[in-house]
């Protein structure tokens, strides 16, 4: 039996056991961790640099250095070698390790959806810069520096009641004199001076927009003069090792640590994107943030414990402006950071972002939006009335609780089609390599395809009398073989079993319950919905027809459905470039009604009805019902509707 | 005239096939034929719901079908229990259990499932609801002279309430009087159960029943 060792990859927090002698690159691929390898592990591109964070005993640094292969020295600097850098493809594993993959060795291609729908918005700047040449103070004119400055700004630009950041005030005198009275004042929201810069720097005006997802961070760098996106970056949320989901992070004993790692992670992305765009961080003056309520609170350092306990009430919901002095973001020191308003403990600023980006708040048409992620938020409404709720769908669509489930990365099966006659599957994997697991979009395809080929019934029960080599009794559950061992990367058959199907139905049932309860509260059925928006990375990659077939959402014509990608990020960008949008966001916050699903009297009944593929009441899914009748998979007995 | 076996089979089949009308009819027929309602419950209905529970565990039947079968069984059970009351007999349950979701938590689907299956197994279940303060579990158990207290917590932030109940029981000198069971998805392993010295834990209803059965046996109660 070959010795096995455990490798932990940071900041992803993923662990994997590998055999002695395998390379770190192989381990990373197997664990589904994002790492670049242009030459495919031959040692000729030097792109897979990693940092060995802990080794049982690096007793002798010279010996350690001696172990570095010749081929690696070409690509590693002296400094890097001393800092424990290695090439992942050359470094063979012979003990338990923690390995950090720096941002420069990542492809960023881990389907970290950063692109979102582009919504036109008029630029109404929150930050303005004024080049000023002041009369020097003299014995004849002893006006204080601040008065001199603010009087100038009032008479020239109509700004009254100006304040100044205290930390900036501390050195206003030296700054102005070092600039020889010729400088640029940076003013926040026509209210507060946040920076004073030598000479004329009016051209340099930048800002960040950020989406702090539970799983993924997305950041954008924008030119605030014209609203242009200059660079984009993303990273797995570095809080993951401390808690996979919102609840476990709320209960983590050291919230300060969570705040620290998120700020570090964001700064890592910011460092990367300002380099890409070739600008200085001191010229970044604004940051607009979306994320669910817990993510925002952990970022700001606000106590989030009460969100974890019924009635799940948040401490506050308005948009906030927080001085960067408190946070230490890589941007101008005295900037203010804007977090969009939230609605409740579980419907946060990301949902606000989606509402702004899809313009539901001013729509004449009745719109529904689903932001599918670790939690799923549902929005239903128009300019007159908007309802929202949060569904604890669980992580099944991210691969958790599914035998061969995995996150979307190289080797994950992302698409499945099943031949109705032979029951043979046709699969596509990410990067087209051999399969090693199943990711979210395939987790939607599979029950849909099985329903269409009569492998399962609307009850979700697998037919165990079908006599086909792909269908068999597994160790504990009945299963269908997607990929035979010889064709997989794992030397095991990749299967999906009855229990997996139940998990998928439970997850989609929760989402469907959200849509159904909101429609009930609104007093409408799906025919009245003019548009359905699907937000989130997941939404961009799923087969919309299959998702509808299994009842992830109501039966709405595909022509009315639009994937909007990271619409939350779009909303953050809109609020970055327009302070009018921030005011609108505040109004939206007050107007939207939040429905607590778990407390709703119909919740249990609707949830039970949603535990079918697609729904207990097949009259609500006429297209699917017709298809089922056609293929002979329509239920013989009437389904009990709770 | 149908034999007892035939009636029992009708009762069993109708629960498995979640056919309320047939189940009720079989119960009525059983009564008319003069069979003991207790036998009809214990030998007809109970095995059915236990098999349903197993099928649920293997994923063969869905959650809603479990609930429908449970409701089917409960419907017939009501007919049979009413009959017993008429005859002056009372269906004395083998054991009584107080169950609910702890304070700060409102997830109760699990409690509903456990209640349905446990009732079928002959345990009288008193569901005190959700977001229930710790003391209430104890007060109701005392009042109803229950044998078991079961608390469910789905959120890790409310788990500690399960410990609060144990602490109160100890303080009030009642710990040994009750079998204390914990459930809910908050703790996926036995560590929490051990830590707070609960008597048993489960996340699957059939496991829960098995554990409860064994614990009751130790107290001399046979389900």
Short mmCIF file of N, CA and C in Angstrom, two decimals, chain A residues 464-588:
data_model
loop_
_atom_site.label_atom_id
_atom_site.label_comp_id
_atom_site.label_asym_id
_atom_site.label_seq_id
_atom_site.Cartn_x
_atom_site.Cartn_y
_atom_site.Cartn_z
N UNK A 464 -36.13 0.48 -10.90
CA UNK A 464 -35.12 -0.56 -10.73
C UNK A 464 -35.43 -1.83 -11.48
N UNK A 465 -36.33 -1.72 -12.47
CA UNK A 465 -36.64 -2.93 -13.25
C UNK A 465 -36.27 -2.77 -14.71
N UNK A 466 -35.32 -1.88 -14.99
CA UNK A 466 -35.06 -1.54 -16.39
C UNK A 466 -34.06 -2.41 -17.13
N UNK A 467 -33.36 -3.29 -16.49
CA UNK A 467 -32.46 -4.19 -17.18
C UNK A 467 -31.52 -3.52 -18.19
N UNK A 468 -30.65 -2.69 -17.67
CA UNK A 468 -29.69 -1.99 -18.51
C UNK A 468 -28.38 -1.98 -17.73
N UNK A 469 -27.25 -2.23 -18.41
CA UNK A 469 -26.00 -2.32 -17.66
C UNK A 469 -25.63 -1.06 -16.88
N UNK A 470 -26.22 0.09 -17.29
CA UNK A 470 -25.89 1.33 -16.59
C UNK A 470 -26.63 1.47 -15.27
N UNK A 471 -27.69 0.69 -15.11
CA UNK A 471 -28.50 0.81 -13.90
C UNK A 471 -28.30 -0.42 -13.03
N UNK A 472 -28.01 -0.19 -11.76
CA UNK A 472 -27.73 -1.34 -10.89
C UNK A 472 -27.86 -0.94 -9.42
N UNK A 473 -27.87 -1.97 -8.57
CA UNK A 473 -27.87 -1.72 -7.13
C UNK A 473 -26.45 -1.44 -6.68
N UNK A 474 -26.25 -0.29 -6.08
CA UNK A 474 -24.92 0.01 -5.56
C UNK A 474 -24.79 -0.54 -4.17
N UNK A 475 -23.76 -0.11 -3.47
CA UNK A 475 -23.57 -0.59 -2.10
C UNK A 475 -24.77 -0.34 -1.23
N UNK A 476 -25.30 0.91 -1.28
CA UNK A 476 -26.44 1.21 -0.42
C UNK A 476 -27.66 1.65 -1.21
N UNK A 477 -27.43 2.26 -2.36
CA UNK A 477 -28.54 2.81 -3.12
C UNK A 477 -28.49 2.37 -4.57
N UNK A 478 -29.67 2.43 -5.20
CA UNK A 478 -29.74 2.14 -6.62
C UNK A 478 -29.01 3.25 -7.37
N UNK A 479 -28.30 2.90 -8.45
CA UNK A 479 -27.48 3.91 -9.11
C UNK A 479 -27.43 3.79 -10.63
N UNK A 480 -27.02 4.90 -11.26
CA UNK A 480 -26.83 4.95 -12.71
C UNK A 480 -25.38 5.32 -12.96
N UNK A 481 -24.74 4.57 -13.86
CA UNK A 481 -23.33 4.83 -14.12
C UNK A 481 -23.18 5.87 -15.23
N UNK A 482 -22.56 6.99 -14.90
CA UNK A 482 -22.35 8.04 -15.90
C UNK A 482 -21.07 7.78 -16.69
N UNK A 483 -20.04 7.39 -15.96
CA UNK A 483 -18.74 7.18 -16.61
C UNK A 483 -18.12 5.91 -16.02
N UNK A 484 -17.73 5.01 -16.91
CA UNK A 484 -17.08 3.79 -16.41
C UNK A 484 -15.67 4.12 -15.91
N UNK A 485 -15.21 3.33 -14.98
CA UNK A 485 -13.91 3.57 -14.36
C UNK A 485 -12.80 3.78 -15.38
N UNK A 486 -12.79 2.96 -16.43
CA UNK A 486 -11.69 3.05 -17.39
C UNK A 486 -11.66 4.39 -18.11
N UNK A 487 -12.82 5.06 -18.17
CA UNK A 487 -12.86 6.34 -18.87
C UNK A 487 -12.73 7.54 -17.93
N UNK A 488 -12.71 7.24 -16.62
CA UNK A 488 -12.68 8.36 -15.67
C UNK A 488 -11.26 8.60 -15.18
N UNK A 489 -11.09 9.73 -14.57
CA UNK A 489 -9.77 10.11 -14.06
C UNK A 489 -9.53 9.45 -12.70
N UNK A 490 -10.59 8.85 -12.15
CA UNK A 490 -10.51 8.38 -10.77
C UNK A 490 -10.33 6.88 -10.62
N UNK A 491 -10.31 6.14 -11.69
CA UNK A 491 -10.28 4.65 -11.60
C UNK A 491 -11.46 4.11 -10.81
N UNK A 492 -12.55 4.82 -10.82
CA UNK A 492 -13.79 4.35 -10.19
C UNK A 492 -14.91 4.70 -11.15
N UNK A 493 -16.00 3.94 -11.12
CA UNK A 493 -17.16 4.33 -11.91
C UNK A 493 -17.72 5.61 -11.30
N UNK A 494 -18.06 6.57 -12.15
CA UNK A 494 -18.69 7.78 -11.65
C UNK A 494 -20.19 7.58 -11.78
N UNK A 495 -20.88 7.58 -10.65
CA UNK A 495 -22.30 7.25 -10.64
C UNK A 495 -23.13 8.37 -10.04
N UNK A 496 -24.43 8.28 -10.28
CA UNK A 496 -25.38 9.12 -9.57
C UNK A 496 -26.40 8.14 -9.00
N UNK A 497 -26.74 8.28 -7.69
CA UNK A 497 -27.62 7.29 -7.08
C UNK A 497 -28.93 7.89 -6.57
N UNK A 498 -29.80 7.00 -6.08
CA UNK A 498 -31.12 7.41 -5.63
C UNK A 498 -31.03 8.49 -4.55
N UNK A 499 -30.08 8.35 -3.66
CA UNK A 499 -29.94 9.34 -2.60
C UNK A 499 -29.56 10.69 -3.17
N UNK A 500 -28.65 10.70 -4.19
CA UNK A 500 -28.27 11.95 -4.84
C UNK A 500 -29.50 12.63 -5.44
N UNK A 501 -30.35 11.83 -6.09
CA UNK A 501 -31.55 12.38 -6.70
C UNK A 501 -32.42 13.04 -5.63
N UNK A 502 -32.53 12.39 -4.48
CA UNK A 502 -33.34 12.96 -3.39
C UNK A 502 -32.75 14.28 -2.94
N UNK A 503 -31.43 14.34 -2.83
CA UNK A 503 -30.78 15.59 -2.40
C UNK A 503 -31.04 16.71 -3.38
N UNK A 504 -30.98 16.37 -4.68
CA UNK A 504 -31.20 17.39 -5.71
C UNK A 504 -32.65 17.89 -5.63
N UNK A 505 -33.59 16.95 -5.44
CA UNK A 505 -34.99 17.35 -5.36
C UNK A 505 -35.25 18.23 -4.13
N UNK A 506 -34.62 17.88 -3.01
CA UNK A 506 -34.78 18.71 -1.80
C UNK A 506 -34.28 20.12 -2.07
N UNK A 507 -33.11 20.23 -2.73
CA UNK A 507 -32.52 21.54 -2.99
C UNK A 507 -33.39 22.37 -3.92
N UNK A 508 -33.81 21.76 -5.02
CA UNK A 508 -34.59 22.55 -5.97
C UNK A 508 -35.98 22.80 -5.39
N UNK A 509 -36.42 21.90 -4.52
CA UNK A 509 -37.71 22.08 -3.85
C UNK A 509 -37.73 23.33 -3.01
N UNK A 510 -36.61 23.61 -2.35
CA UNK A 510 -36.53 24.81 -1.52
C UNK A 510 -36.64 26.06 -2.39
N UNK A 511 -35.95 26.06 -3.53
CA UNK A 511 -36.01 27.22 -4.43
C UNK A 511 -37.41 27.39 -4.98
N UNK A 512 -38.00 26.28 -5.39
CA UNK A 512 -39.34 26.35 -5.95
C UNK A 512 -40.33 26.86 -4.92
N UNK A 513 -40.15 26.46 -3.67
CA UNK A 513 -41.03 26.92 -2.61
C UNK A 513 -40.99 28.44 -2.49
N UNK A 514 -39.78 29.01 -2.62
CA UNK A 514 -39.64 30.47 -2.57
C UNK A 514 -40.45 31.13 -3.67
N UNK A 515 -40.33 30.60 -4.89
CA UNK A 515 -41.06 31.22 -6.00
C UNK A 515 -42.57 31.08 -5.80
N UNK A 516 -43.00 29.95 -5.32
CA UNK A 516 -44.43 29.67 -5.15
C UNK A 516 -45.05 30.54 -4.05
N UNK A 517 -44.36 30.64 -2.93
CA UNK A 517 -44.89 31.44 -1.81
C UNK A 517 -44.97 32.92 -2.20
N UNK A 518 -43.95 33.41 -2.90
CA UNK A 518 -44.00 34.82 -3.31
C UNK A 518 -45.17 35.05 -4.27
N UNK A 519 -45.40 34.10 -5.17
CA UNK A 519 -46.52 34.26 -6.10
C UNK A 519 -47.83 34.25 -5.34
N UNK A 520 -47.94 33.37 -4.34
CA UNK A 520 -49.15 33.33 -3.53
C UNK A 520 -49.37 34.65 -2.83
N UNK A 521 -48.29 35.19 -2.24
CA UNK A 521 -48.40 36.45 -1.52
C UNK A 521 -48.77 37.60 -2.45
N UNK A 522 -48.26 37.51 -3.69
CA UNK A 522 -48.53 38.56 -4.66
C UNK A 522 -49.93 38.42 -5.22
N UNK A 523 -50.46 37.18 -5.13
CA UNK A 523 -51.79 36.94 -5.66
C UNK A 523 -51.80 36.63 -7.15
N UNK A 524 -50.70 36.09 -7.64
CA UNK A 524 -50.65 35.77 -9.08
C UNK A 524 -50.11 34.36 -9.31
N UNK A 525 -50.26 33.91 -10.57
CA UNK A 525 -49.59 32.68 -10.97
C UNK A 525 -48.62 33.04 -12.11
N UNK A 526 -47.83 32.05 -12.52
CA UNK A 526 -46.73 32.31 -13.44
C UNK A 526 -47.14 32.94 -14.78
N UNK A 527 -48.41 32.77 -15.20
CA UNK A 527 -48.83 33.36 -16.48
C UNK A 527 -48.67 34.88 -16.45
N UNK A 528 -48.77 35.45 -15.25
CA UNK A 528 -48.71 36.90 -15.14
C UNK A 528 -47.28 37.45 -15.16
N UNK A 529 -46.29 36.54 -15.09
CA UNK A 529 -44.91 37.00 -15.04
C UNK A 529 -44.40 37.30 -16.45
N UNK A 530 -43.91 38.54 -16.64
CA UNK A 530 -43.47 38.96 -17.96
C UNK A 530 -42.01 38.63 -18.20
N UNK A 531 -41.23 38.59 -17.12
CA UNK A 531 -39.81 38.35 -17.29
C UNK A 531 -39.28 37.57 -16.09
N UNK A 532 -38.41 36.62 -16.37
CA UNK A 532 -37.72 35.91 -15.29
C UNK A 532 -36.23 36.10 -15.48
N UNK A 533 -35.58 36.69 -14.48
CA UNK A 533 -34.14 36.89 -14.53
C UNK A 533 -33.45 35.83 -13.68
N UNK A 534 -32.40 35.23 -14.23
CA UNK A 534 -31.63 34.27 -13.45
C UNK A 534 -30.25 34.86 -13.23
N UNK A 535 -29.92 35.14 -11.98
CA UNK A 535 -28.63 35.75 -11.66
C UNK A 535 -27.72 34.74 -10.98
N UNK A 536 -26.44 35.03 -11.02
CA UNK A 536 -25.47 34.14 -10.39
C UNK A 536 -24.77 33.33 -11.46
N UNK A 537 -23.56 32.90 -11.15
CA UNK A 537 -22.76 32.13 -12.11
C UNK A 537 -23.50 30.88 -12.54
N UNK A 538 -24.13 30.24 -11.58
CA UNK A 538 -24.88 29.02 -11.83
C UNK A 538 -25.87 29.24 -12.95
N UNK A 539 -26.57 30.37 -12.89
CA UNK A 539 -27.61 30.64 -13.87
C UNK A 539 -27.08 30.75 -15.29
N UNK A 540 -25.84 31.20 -15.42
CA UNK A 540 -25.28 31.36 -16.76
C UNK A 540 -24.96 30.02 -17.40
N UNK A 541 -24.73 29.02 -16.59
CA UNK A 541 -24.27 27.74 -17.14
C UNK A 541 -25.32 26.66 -17.20
N UNK A 542 -26.45 26.86 -16.54
CA UNK A 542 -27.43 25.77 -16.57
C UNK A 542 -28.25 25.78 -17.84
N UNK A 543 -28.78 24.63 -18.17
CA UNK A 543 -29.70 24.50 -19.29
C UNK A 543 -31.06 24.97 -18.77
N UNK A 544 -31.53 26.09 -19.29
CA UNK A 544 -32.76 26.68 -18.75
C UNK A 544 -33.97 25.77 -18.91
N UNK A 545 -34.01 25.03 -20.02
CA UNK A 545 -35.15 24.13 -20.22
C UNK A 545 -35.15 22.99 -19.22
N UNK A 546 -33.98 22.43 -18.99
CA UNK A 546 -33.89 21.34 -18.01
C UNK A 546 -34.22 21.84 -16.61
N UNK A 547 -33.76 23.04 -16.29
CA UNK A 547 -34.03 23.61 -14.97
C UNK A 547 -35.53 23.78 -14.78
N UNK A 548 -36.19 24.21 -15.84
CA UNK A 548 -37.64 24.38 -15.75
C UNK A 548 -38.33 23.04 -15.66
N UNK A 549 -37.81 22.08 -16.41
CA UNK A 549 -38.39 20.73 -16.43
C UNK A 549 -38.41 20.10 -15.05
N UNK A 550 -37.34 20.30 -14.28
CA UNK A 550 -37.31 19.68 -12.96
C UNK A 550 -37.99 20.54 -11.89
N UNK A 551 -38.49 21.70 -12.31
CA UNK A 551 -39.24 22.52 -11.37
C UNK A 551 -38.36 23.40 -10.49
N UNK A 552 -37.22 23.85 -11.04
CA UNK A 552 -36.39 24.77 -10.27
C UNK A 552 -37.12 26.11 -10.16
N UNK A 553 -37.88 26.43 -11.21
CA UNK A 553 -38.71 27.62 -11.20
C UNK A 553 -40.00 27.32 -11.97
N UNK A 554 -40.98 28.24 -11.91
CA UNK A 554 -42.28 27.97 -12.53
C UNK A 554 -42.16 27.84 -14.05
N UNK A 555 -43.19 27.28 -14.66
CA UNK A 555 -43.15 27.08 -16.11
C UNK A 555 -43.43 28.39 -16.82
N UNK A 556 -42.35 29.07 -17.17
CA UNK A 556 -42.41 30.35 -17.86
C UNK A 556 -41.72 30.15 -19.20
N UNK A 557 -42.26 30.70 -20.31
CA UNK A 557 -41.64 30.48 -21.62
C UNK A 557 -40.17 30.92 -21.62
N UNK A 558 -39.33 30.14 -22.30
CA UNK A 558 -37.90 30.43 -22.34
C UNK A 558 -37.64 31.82 -22.91
N UNK A 559 -38.51 32.26 -23.82
CA UNK A 559 -38.32 33.59 -24.42
C UNK A 559 -38.41 34.70 -23.39
N UNK A 560 -39.03 34.40 -22.24
CA UNK A 560 -39.18 35.42 -21.21
C UNK A 560 -38.08 35.33 -20.16
N UNK A 561 -37.16 34.36 -20.32
CA UNK A 561 -36.13 34.15 -19.31
C UNK A 561 -34.80 34.74 -19.78
N UNK A 562 -34.13 35.44 -18.89
CA UNK A 562 -32.83 36.02 -19.24
C UNK A 562 -31.81 35.74 -18.14
N UNK A 563 -30.64 35.21 -18.54
CA UNK A 563 -29.55 35.04 -17.59
C UNK A 563 -28.85 36.37 -17.45
N UNK A 564 -28.64 36.83 -16.24
CA UNK A 564 -28.00 38.15 -16.07
C UNK A 564 -26.65 38.06 -15.36
N UNK A 565 -26.12 36.87 -15.24
CA UNK A 565 -24.78 36.72 -14.68
C UNK A 565 -24.65 37.36 -13.32
N UNK A 566 -23.50 38.01 -13.08
CA UNK A 566 -23.31 38.63 -11.79
C UNK A 566 -23.98 40.00 -11.76
N UNK A 567 -25.31 39.95 -11.73
CA UNK A 567 -26.08 41.19 -11.71
C UNK A 567 -25.83 41.95 -10.40
N UNK A 568 -25.51 41.21 -9.34
CA UNK A 568 -25.22 41.87 -8.06
C UNK A 568 -24.01 42.79 -8.26
N UNK A 569 -23.00 42.29 -8.97
CA UNK A 569 -21.81 43.08 -9.26
C UNK A 569 -22.14 44.29 -10.12
N UNK A 570 -23.05 44.08 -11.07
CA UNK A 570 -23.50 45.20 -11.90
C UNK A 570 -24.11 46.28 -11.02
N UNK A 571 -24.95 45.87 -10.07
CA UNK A 571 -25.58 46.81 -9.15
C UNK A 571 -24.54 47.57 -8.36
N UNK A 572 -23.49 46.87 -7.92
CA UNK A 572 -22.42 47.54 -7.17
C UNK A 572 -21.76 48.60 -8.05
N UNK A 573 -21.54 48.27 -9.31
CA UNK A 573 -20.90 49.21 -10.23
C UNK A 573 -21.81 50.42 -10.48
N UNK A 574 -23.10 50.15 -10.60
CA UNK A 574 -24.03 51.26 -10.84
C UNK A 574 -23.99 52.25 -9.67
N UNK A 575 -23.95 51.71 -8.46
CA UNK A 575 -23.91 52.60 -7.29
C UNK A 575 -22.56 53.27 -7.14
N UNK A 576 -21.53 52.68 -7.71
CA UNK A 576 -20.21 53.29 -7.64
C UNK A 576 -20.18 54.57 -8.46
N UNK A 577 -20.72 54.48 -9.68
CA UNK A 577 -20.60 55.63 -10.58
C UNK A 577 -21.73 56.64 -10.42
N UNK A 578 -22.77 56.26 -9.72
CA UNK A 578 -23.89 57.18 -9.60
C UNK A 578 -24.41 57.27 -8.18
N UNK A 579 -24.33 58.46 -7.58
CA UNK A 579 -24.85 58.56 -6.23
C UNK A 579 -26.37 58.65 -6.24
N UNK A 580 -26.90 58.90 -7.41
CA UNK A 580 -28.35 58.87 -7.54
C UNK A 580 -28.85 57.45 -7.30
N UNK A 581 -28.09 56.45 -7.83
CA UNK A 581 -28.46 55.06 -7.63
C UNK A 581 -28.45 54.71 -6.15
N UNK A 582 -27.55 55.34 -5.40
CA UNK A 582 -27.50 55.05 -3.96
C UNK A 582 -28.78 55.54 -3.29
N UNK A 583 -29.28 56.70 -3.75
CA UNK A 583 -30.53 57.20 -3.19
C UNK A 583 -31.68 56.28 -3.58
N UNK A 584 -31.65 55.84 -4.84
CA UNK A 584 -32.69 54.92 -5.30
C UNK A 584 -32.65 53.64 -4.49
N UNK A 585 -31.44 53.16 -4.21
CA UNK A 585 -31.30 51.94 -3.42
C UNK A 585 -31.97 52.10 -2.06
N UNK A 586 -31.80 53.28 -1.47
CA UNK A 586 -32.41 53.53 -0.16
C UNK A 586 -33.92 53.47 -0.24
N UNK A 587 -34.46 54.05 -1.33
CA UNK A 587 -35.92 54.00 -1.50
C UNK A 587 -36.40 52.57 -1.70
N UNK A 588 -35.64 51.82 -2.50
CA UNK A 588 -36.00 50.43 -2.76
C UNK A 588 -36.01 49.64 -1.46
#
